[in-house]
Short mmCIF file of C-alpha atoms in Angstrom, two decimals:
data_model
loop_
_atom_site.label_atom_id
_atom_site.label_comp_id
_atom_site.label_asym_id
_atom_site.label_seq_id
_atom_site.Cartn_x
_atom_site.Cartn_y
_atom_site.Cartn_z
CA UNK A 2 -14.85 -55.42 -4.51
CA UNK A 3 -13.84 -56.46 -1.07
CA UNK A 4 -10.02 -56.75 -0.03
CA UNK A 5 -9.92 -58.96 2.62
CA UNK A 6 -6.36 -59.53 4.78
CA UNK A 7 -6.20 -62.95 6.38
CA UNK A 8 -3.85 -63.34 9.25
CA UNK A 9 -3.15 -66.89 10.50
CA UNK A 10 -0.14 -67.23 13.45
CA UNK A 11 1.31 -70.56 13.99
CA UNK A 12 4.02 -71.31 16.78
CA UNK A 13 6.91 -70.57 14.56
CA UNK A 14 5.50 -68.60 11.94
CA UNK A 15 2.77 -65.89 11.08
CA UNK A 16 1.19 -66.84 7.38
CA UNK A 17 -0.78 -63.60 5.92
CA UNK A 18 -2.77 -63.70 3.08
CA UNK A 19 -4.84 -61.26 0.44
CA UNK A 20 -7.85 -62.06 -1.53
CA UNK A 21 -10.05 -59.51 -3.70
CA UNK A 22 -13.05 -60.84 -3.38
CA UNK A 23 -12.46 -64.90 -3.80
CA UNK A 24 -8.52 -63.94 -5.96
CA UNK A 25 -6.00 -64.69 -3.84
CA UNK A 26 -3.52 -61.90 -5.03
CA UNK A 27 -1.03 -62.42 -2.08
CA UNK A 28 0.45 -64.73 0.36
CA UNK A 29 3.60 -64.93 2.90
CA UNK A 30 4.92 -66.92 5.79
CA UNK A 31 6.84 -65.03 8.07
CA UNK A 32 9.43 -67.37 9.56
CA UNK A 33 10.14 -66.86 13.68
CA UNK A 34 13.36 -68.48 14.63
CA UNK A 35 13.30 -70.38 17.88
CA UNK A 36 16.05 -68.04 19.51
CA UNK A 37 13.80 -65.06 18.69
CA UNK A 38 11.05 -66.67 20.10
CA UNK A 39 12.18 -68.05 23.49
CA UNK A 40 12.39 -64.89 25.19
CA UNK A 41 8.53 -65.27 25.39
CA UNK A 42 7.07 -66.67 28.04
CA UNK A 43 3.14 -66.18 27.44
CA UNK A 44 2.10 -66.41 23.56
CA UNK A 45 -0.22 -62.95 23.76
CA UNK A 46 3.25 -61.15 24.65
CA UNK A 47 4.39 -61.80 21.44
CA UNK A 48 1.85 -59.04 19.94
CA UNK A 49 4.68 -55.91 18.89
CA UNK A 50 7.01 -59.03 17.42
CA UNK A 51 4.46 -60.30 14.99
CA UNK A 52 2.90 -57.39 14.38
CA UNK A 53 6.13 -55.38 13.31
CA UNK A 54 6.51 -58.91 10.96
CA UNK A 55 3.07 -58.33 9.25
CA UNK A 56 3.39 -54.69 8.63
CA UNK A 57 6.75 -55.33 7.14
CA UNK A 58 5.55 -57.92 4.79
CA UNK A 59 2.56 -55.93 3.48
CA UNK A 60 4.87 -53.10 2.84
CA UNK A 61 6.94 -55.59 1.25
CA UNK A 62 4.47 -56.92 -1.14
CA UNK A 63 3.19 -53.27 -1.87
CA UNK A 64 -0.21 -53.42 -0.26
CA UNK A 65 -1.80 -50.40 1.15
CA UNK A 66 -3.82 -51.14 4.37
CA UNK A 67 -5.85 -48.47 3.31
CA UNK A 68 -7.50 -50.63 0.48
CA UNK A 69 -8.49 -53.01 3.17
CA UNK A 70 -12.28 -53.65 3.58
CA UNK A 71 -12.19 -56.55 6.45
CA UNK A 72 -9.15 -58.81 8.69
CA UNK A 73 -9.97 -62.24 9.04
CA UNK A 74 -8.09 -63.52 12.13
CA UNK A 75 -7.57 -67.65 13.08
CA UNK A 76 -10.13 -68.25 15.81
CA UNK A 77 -8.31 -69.06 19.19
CA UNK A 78 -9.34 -71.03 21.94
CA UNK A 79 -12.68 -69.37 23.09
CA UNK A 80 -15.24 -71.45 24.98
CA UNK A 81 -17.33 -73.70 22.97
CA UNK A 82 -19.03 -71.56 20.36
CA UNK A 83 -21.55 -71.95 17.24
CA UNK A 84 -19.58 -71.94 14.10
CA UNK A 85 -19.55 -69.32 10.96
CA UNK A 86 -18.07 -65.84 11.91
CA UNK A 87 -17.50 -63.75 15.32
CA UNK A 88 -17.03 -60.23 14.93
CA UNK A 89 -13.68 -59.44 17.24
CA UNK A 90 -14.58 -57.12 20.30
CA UNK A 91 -13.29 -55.96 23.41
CA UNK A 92 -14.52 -58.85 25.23
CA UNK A 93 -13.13 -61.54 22.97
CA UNK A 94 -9.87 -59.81 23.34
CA UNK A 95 -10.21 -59.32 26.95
CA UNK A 96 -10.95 -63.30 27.65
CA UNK A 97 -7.63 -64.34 25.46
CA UNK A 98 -5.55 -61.89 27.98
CA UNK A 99 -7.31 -63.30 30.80
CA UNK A 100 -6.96 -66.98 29.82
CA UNK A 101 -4.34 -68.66 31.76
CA UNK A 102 -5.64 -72.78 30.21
CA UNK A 103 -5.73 -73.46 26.60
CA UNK A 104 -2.51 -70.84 25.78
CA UNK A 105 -2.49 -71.11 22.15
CA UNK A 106 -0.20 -68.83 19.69
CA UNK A 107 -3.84 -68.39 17.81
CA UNK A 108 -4.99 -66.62 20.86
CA UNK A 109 -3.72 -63.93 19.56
CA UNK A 110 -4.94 -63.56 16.09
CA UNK A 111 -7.61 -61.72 16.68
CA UNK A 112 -5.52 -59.34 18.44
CA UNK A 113 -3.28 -58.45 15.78
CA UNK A 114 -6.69 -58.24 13.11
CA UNK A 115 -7.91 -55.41 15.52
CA UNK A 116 -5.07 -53.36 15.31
CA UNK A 117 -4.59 -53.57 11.58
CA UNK A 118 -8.97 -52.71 11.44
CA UNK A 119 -9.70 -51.05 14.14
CA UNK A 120 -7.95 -47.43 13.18
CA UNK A 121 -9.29 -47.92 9.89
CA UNK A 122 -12.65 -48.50 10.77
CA UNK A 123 -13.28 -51.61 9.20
CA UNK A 124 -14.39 -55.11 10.56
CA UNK A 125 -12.21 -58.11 12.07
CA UNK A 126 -13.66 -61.30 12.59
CA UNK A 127 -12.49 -64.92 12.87
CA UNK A 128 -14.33 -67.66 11.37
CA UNK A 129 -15.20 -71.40 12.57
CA UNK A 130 -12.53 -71.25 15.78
CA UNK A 131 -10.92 -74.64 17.02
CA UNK A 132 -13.69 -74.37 19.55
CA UNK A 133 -16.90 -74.78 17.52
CA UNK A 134 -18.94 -77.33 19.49
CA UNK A 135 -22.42 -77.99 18.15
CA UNK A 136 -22.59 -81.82 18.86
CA UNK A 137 -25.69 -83.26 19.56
CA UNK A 138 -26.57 -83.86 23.26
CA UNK A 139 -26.94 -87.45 22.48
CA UNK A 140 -23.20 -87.26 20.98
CA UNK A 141 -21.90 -86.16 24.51
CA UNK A 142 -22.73 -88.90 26.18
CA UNK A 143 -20.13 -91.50 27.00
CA UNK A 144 -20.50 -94.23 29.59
CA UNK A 145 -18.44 -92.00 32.39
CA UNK A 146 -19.89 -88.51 33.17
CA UNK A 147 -17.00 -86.47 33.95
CA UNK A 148 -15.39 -87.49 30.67
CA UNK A 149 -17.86 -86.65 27.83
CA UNK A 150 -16.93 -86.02 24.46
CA UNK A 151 -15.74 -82.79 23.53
CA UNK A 152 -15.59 -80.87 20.27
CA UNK A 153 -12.62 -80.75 18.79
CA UNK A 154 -10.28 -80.68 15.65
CA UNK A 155 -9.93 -79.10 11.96
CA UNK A 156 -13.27 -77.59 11.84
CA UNK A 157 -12.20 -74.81 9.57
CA UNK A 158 -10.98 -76.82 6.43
CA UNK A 159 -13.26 -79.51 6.93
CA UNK A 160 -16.63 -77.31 6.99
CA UNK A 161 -15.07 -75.60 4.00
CA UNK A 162 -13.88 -78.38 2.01
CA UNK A 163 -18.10 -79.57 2.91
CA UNK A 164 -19.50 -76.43 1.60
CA UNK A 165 -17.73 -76.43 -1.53
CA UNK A 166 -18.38 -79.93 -2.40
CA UNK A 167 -21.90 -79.13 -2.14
CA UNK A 168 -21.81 -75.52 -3.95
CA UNK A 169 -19.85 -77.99 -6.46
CA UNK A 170 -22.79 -80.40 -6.36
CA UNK A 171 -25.25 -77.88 -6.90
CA UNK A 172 -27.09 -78.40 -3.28
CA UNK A 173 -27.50 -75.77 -0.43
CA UNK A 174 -24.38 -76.53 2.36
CA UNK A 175 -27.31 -75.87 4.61
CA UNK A 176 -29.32 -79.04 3.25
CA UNK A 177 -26.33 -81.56 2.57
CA UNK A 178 -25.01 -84.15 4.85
CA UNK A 179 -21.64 -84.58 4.35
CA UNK A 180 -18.90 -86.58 6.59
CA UNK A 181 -15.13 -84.85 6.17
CA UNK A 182 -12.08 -87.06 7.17
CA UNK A 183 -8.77 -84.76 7.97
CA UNK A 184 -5.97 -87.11 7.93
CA UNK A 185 -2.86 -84.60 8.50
CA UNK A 186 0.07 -85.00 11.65
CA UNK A 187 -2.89 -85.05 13.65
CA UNK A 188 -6.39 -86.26 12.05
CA UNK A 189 -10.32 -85.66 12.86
CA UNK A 190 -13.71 -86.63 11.44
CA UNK A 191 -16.44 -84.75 11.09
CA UNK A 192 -20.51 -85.40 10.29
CA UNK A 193 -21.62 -82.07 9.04
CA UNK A 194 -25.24 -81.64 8.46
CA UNK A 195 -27.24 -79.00 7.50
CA UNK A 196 -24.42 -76.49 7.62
CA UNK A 197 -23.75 -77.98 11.70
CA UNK A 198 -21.20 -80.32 12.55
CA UNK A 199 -23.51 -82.26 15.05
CA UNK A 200 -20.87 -84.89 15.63
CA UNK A 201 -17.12 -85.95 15.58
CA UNK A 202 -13.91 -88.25 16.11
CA UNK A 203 -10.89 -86.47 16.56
CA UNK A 204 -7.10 -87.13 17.56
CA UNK A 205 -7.55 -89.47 20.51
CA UNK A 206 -10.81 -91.36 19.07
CA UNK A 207 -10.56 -91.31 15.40
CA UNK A 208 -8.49 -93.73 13.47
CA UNK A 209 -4.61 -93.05 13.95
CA UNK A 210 -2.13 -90.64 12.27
CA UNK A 211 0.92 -90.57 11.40
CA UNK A 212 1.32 -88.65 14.97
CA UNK A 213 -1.87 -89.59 16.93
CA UNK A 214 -2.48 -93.05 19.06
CA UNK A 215 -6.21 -93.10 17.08
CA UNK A 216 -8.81 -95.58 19.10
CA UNK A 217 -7.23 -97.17 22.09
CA UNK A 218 -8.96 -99.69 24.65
CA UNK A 219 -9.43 -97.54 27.39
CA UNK A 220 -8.25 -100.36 30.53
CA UNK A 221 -5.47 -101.09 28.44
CA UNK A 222 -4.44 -97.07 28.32
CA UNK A 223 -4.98 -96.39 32.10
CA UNK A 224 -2.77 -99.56 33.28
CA UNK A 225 -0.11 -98.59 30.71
CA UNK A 226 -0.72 -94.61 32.49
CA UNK A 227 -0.28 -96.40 35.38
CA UNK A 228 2.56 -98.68 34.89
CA UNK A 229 5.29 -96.41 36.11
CA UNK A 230 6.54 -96.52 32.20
CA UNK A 231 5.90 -93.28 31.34
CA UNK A 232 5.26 -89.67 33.18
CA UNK A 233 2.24 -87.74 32.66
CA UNK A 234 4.16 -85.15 30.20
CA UNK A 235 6.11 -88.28 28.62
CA UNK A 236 2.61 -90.25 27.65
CA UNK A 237 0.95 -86.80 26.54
CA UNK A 238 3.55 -86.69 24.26
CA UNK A 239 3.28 -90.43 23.56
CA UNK A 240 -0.64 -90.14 22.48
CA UNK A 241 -0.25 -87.00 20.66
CA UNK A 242 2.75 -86.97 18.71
CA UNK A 243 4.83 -90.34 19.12
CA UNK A 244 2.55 -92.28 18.61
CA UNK A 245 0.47 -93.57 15.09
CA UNK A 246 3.63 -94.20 11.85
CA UNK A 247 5.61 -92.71 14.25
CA UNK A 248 5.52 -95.11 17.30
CA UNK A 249 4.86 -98.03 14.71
CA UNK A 250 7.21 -97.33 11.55
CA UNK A 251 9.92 -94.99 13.19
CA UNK A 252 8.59 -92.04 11.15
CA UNK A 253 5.80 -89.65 11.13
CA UNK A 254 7.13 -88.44 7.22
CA UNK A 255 4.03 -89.54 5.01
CA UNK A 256 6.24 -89.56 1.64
CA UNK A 257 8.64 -91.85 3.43
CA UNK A 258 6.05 -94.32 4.59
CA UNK A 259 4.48 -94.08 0.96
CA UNK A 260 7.55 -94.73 -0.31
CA UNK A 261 8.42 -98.03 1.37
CA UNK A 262 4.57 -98.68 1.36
CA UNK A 263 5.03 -99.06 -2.46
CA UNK A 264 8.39 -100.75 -2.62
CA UNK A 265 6.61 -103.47 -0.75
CA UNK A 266 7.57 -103.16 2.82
CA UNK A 267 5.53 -105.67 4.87
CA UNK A 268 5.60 -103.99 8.31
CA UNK A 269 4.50 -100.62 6.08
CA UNK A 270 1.30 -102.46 4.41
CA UNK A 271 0.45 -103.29 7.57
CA UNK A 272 0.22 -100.01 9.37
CA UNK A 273 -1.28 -98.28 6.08
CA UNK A 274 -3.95 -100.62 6.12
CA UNK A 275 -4.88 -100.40 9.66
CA UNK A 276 -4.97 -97.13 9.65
CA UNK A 277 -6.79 -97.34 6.49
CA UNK A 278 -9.81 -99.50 8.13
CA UNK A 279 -9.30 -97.36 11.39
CA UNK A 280 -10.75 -94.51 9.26
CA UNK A 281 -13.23 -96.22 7.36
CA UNK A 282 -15.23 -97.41 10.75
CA UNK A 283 -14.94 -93.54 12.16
CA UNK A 284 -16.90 -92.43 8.88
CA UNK A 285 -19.05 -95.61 8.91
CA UNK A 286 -19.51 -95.00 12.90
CA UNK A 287 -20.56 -91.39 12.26
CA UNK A 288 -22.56 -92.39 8.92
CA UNK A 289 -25.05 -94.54 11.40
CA UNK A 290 -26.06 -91.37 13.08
CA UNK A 291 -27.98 -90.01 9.79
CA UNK A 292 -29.13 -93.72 9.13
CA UNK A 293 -26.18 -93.85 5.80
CA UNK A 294 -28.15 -90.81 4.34
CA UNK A 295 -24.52 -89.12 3.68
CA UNK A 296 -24.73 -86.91 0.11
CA UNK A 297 -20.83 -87.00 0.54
CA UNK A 298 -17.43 -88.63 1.97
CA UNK A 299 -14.57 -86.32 1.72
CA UNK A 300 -11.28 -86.59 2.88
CA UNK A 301 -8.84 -83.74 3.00
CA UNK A 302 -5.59 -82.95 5.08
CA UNK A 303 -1.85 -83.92 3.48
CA UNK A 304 -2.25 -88.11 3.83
CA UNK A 305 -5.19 -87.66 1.33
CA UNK A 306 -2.71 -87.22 -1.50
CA UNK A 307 -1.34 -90.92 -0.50
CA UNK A 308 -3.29 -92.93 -3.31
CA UNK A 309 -2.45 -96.44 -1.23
CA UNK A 310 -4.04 -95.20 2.09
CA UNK A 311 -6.92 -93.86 0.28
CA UNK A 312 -8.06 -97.02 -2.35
CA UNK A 313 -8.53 -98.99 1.31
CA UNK A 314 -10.48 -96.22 2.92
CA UNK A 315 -12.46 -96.02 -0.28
CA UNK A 316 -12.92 -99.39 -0.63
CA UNK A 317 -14.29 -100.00 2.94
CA UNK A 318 -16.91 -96.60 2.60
CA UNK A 319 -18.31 -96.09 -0.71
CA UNK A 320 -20.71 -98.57 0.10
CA UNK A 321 -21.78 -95.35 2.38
CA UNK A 322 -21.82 -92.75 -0.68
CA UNK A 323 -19.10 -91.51 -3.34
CA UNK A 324 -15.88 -91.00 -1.59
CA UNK A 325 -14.19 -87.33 -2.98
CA UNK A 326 -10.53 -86.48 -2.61
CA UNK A 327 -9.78 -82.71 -1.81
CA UNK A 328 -5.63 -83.00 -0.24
CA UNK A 329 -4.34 -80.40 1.99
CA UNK A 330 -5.31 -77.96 4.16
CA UNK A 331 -7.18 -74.31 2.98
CA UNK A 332 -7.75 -72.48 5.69
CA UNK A 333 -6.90 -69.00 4.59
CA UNK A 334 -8.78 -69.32 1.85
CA UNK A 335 -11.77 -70.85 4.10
CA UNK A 336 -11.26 -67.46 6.26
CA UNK A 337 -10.94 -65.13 3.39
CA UNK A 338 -14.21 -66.88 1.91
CA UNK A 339 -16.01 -67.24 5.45
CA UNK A 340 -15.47 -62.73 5.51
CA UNK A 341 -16.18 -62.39 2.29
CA UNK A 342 -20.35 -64.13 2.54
CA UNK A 343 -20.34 -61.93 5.76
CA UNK A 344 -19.81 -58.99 3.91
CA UNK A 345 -21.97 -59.78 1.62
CA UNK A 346 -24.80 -60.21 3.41
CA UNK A 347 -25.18 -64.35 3.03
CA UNK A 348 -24.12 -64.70 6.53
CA UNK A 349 -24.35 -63.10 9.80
CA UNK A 350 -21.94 -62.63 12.51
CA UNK A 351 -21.93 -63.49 15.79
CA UNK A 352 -21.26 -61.14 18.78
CA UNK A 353 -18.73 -62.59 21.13
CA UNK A 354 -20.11 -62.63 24.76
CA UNK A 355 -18.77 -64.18 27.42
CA UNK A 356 -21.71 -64.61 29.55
CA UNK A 357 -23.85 -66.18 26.90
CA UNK A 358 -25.17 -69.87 28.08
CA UNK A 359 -25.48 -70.52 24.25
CA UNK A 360 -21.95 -69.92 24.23
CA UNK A 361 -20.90 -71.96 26.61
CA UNK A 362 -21.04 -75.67 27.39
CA UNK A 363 -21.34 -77.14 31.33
CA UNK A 364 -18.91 -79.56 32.35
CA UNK A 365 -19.60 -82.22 34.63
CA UNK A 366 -18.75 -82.19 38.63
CA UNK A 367 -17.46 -84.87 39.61
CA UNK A 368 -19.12 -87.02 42.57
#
């Protein structure tokens, strides 16, 4: 049997998790109050805090580290890198002390799995990083070279939620073609095929969420940029997290917008259904890529429990393929799981190296 300790930091909160083998026999969230947090000025100082936090807990709970076999770790903002699992190493660590862009709290994940397996000689890894980017050339290309698309968005849960629908379906993940909607705060769609997610809308191109702006006509976004309306901080803000129900309903809360959304509020319908039909073209967009040959629609993230956003999304895409509902968001169990075919032999790790061209993507000069 494997024990496997999952550690998964979030900016106000560390969540920690055990499974024995695929059992899930514990799970925490260590709250971090805002006043205990501000003294911080750089997330990877943070490392004795959260660290005293986790050791706490699992003495708390009554689990041994010693019965630990592996410590799966949330994958940080690396460079763009093949998904499935990286073993963590010096250098990984080294490049999240040395990054000064892309400061994320899951930076330091892997840094707190290497001190908990490290002394006792076991393995940490983290599995299917924000940073997974194995698009399809053709799928960079936009009409304005120094902005191609980039890779983005809930890889994790949505390549998870894919290979269990097709374990569940009785095909090889490595053989299915599936397309995996995330509709959560934020929102992104994925084409996964044969195991690779060779393509993508996310946040800023997919349909709208209850926090994102979703497709916007570019001429119309730069003159509003440009209008002397907003600063650049004030319309980052706008696009990622006051915009979508938000900007349109005065609330981002999904049960309140279901509510009024069933109690008949006109304004309400409205937005549901455009976002609704701003989803269904992002799968039917990516669906043309594979010619319709989809096995699978899923849609996961929180919204996908909201039964009046999903009958329009369904009823614009199952002329694509069946359309399967799997709410929320698993990712500890998607690290736990991604560790545990690792150890078992059914996968194999990557080595983290900084150098690698595989590893890394080019971006375009401009002029």
């Amino acid at each position: 049997m494997e024990r496997i300790l999952v550690i998964n930091p979030g900016s106000t909160s560390t969540k920690i998790a055990v499974f024995d083998d695929k059992a899930q026999v514990m799970a925490a969230t260590i709250r971090h109050p805002l006043e205990e947090l501000k003294g911080y000025t750089w997330v990877m100082d943070q490392f004795e805090y959260r660290m005293k936090h986790i050791n706490q807990t699992l003495e708390e709970k009554n689990i041994d580290k010693s019965t630990l076999t592996c410590v799966m770790a949330r994958g940080g903002l690396l460079p763009p890198v093949p998904s499935g699992a990286f073993i963590v190493n010096q250098e990984m660590m080294d490049y999240f002390y040395a990054a000064k862009v892309n400061v994320h709290i899951s930076n330091l994940a892997c840094v707190l799995a290497d001190a908990i397996a490290r002394p006792l000689g076991i393995p940490a890894m983290v599995y299917d990083p924000v940073a997974v980017d194995e698009l399809l050339p053709v799928a960079r290309v936009t009409g304005m070279p120094d902005a191609p698309k980039v890779s983005r968005g809930h890889v994790l849960n949505s390549r998870a939620m894919a290979r269990k629908c097709a374990e569940e379906m009785g095909i090889p993940f490595e053989e299915g073609t599936f397309i995996v909607d995330h509709i959560g705060g934020g929102c992104s769609t994925w084409l996964i095929h044969k195991g690779k997610c060779i393509d993508c809308y996310s946040d800023d191109d997919a349909g709208f969420a209850p926090e994102r702006c979703g497709k916007i006509q570019a001429m119309e976004l730069a003159m509003l940029c440009y209008s002397g309306k907003y600063t650049k901080d004030e319309m980052s803000r706008y696009i990622r997290g006051k915009s979508g129900f938000a900007a349109l309903l005065g609330t981002s809360d999904a049960m309140e917008v279901e509510k009024n959304y069933l109690a008949g509020d006109e304004k309400t319908r409205l937005a549901v259904e455009a976002m609704g039909i701003g989803h269904a073209k992002g799968i039917a967009d990516l669906a043309s890529v594979v010619n319709g040959k989809v096995d699978q629609i899923i849609i996961t993230g929180g919204l996908a429990y909201f039964k009046g956003l999903m009958d329009i999304i369904r009823e614009h895409v199952e002329w694509i393929a069946p359309m399967r509902l799997m709410p929320g968001e698993r990712e500890m169990e998607a690290l736990a799981l991604g560790g545990l075919r690792v150890l078992r032999g059914e996968e194999e790790a990557h080595e983290f190296h900084i150098n690698k061209n595989s590893f890394l993507r080019e971006t375009p000069k401009k002029g």
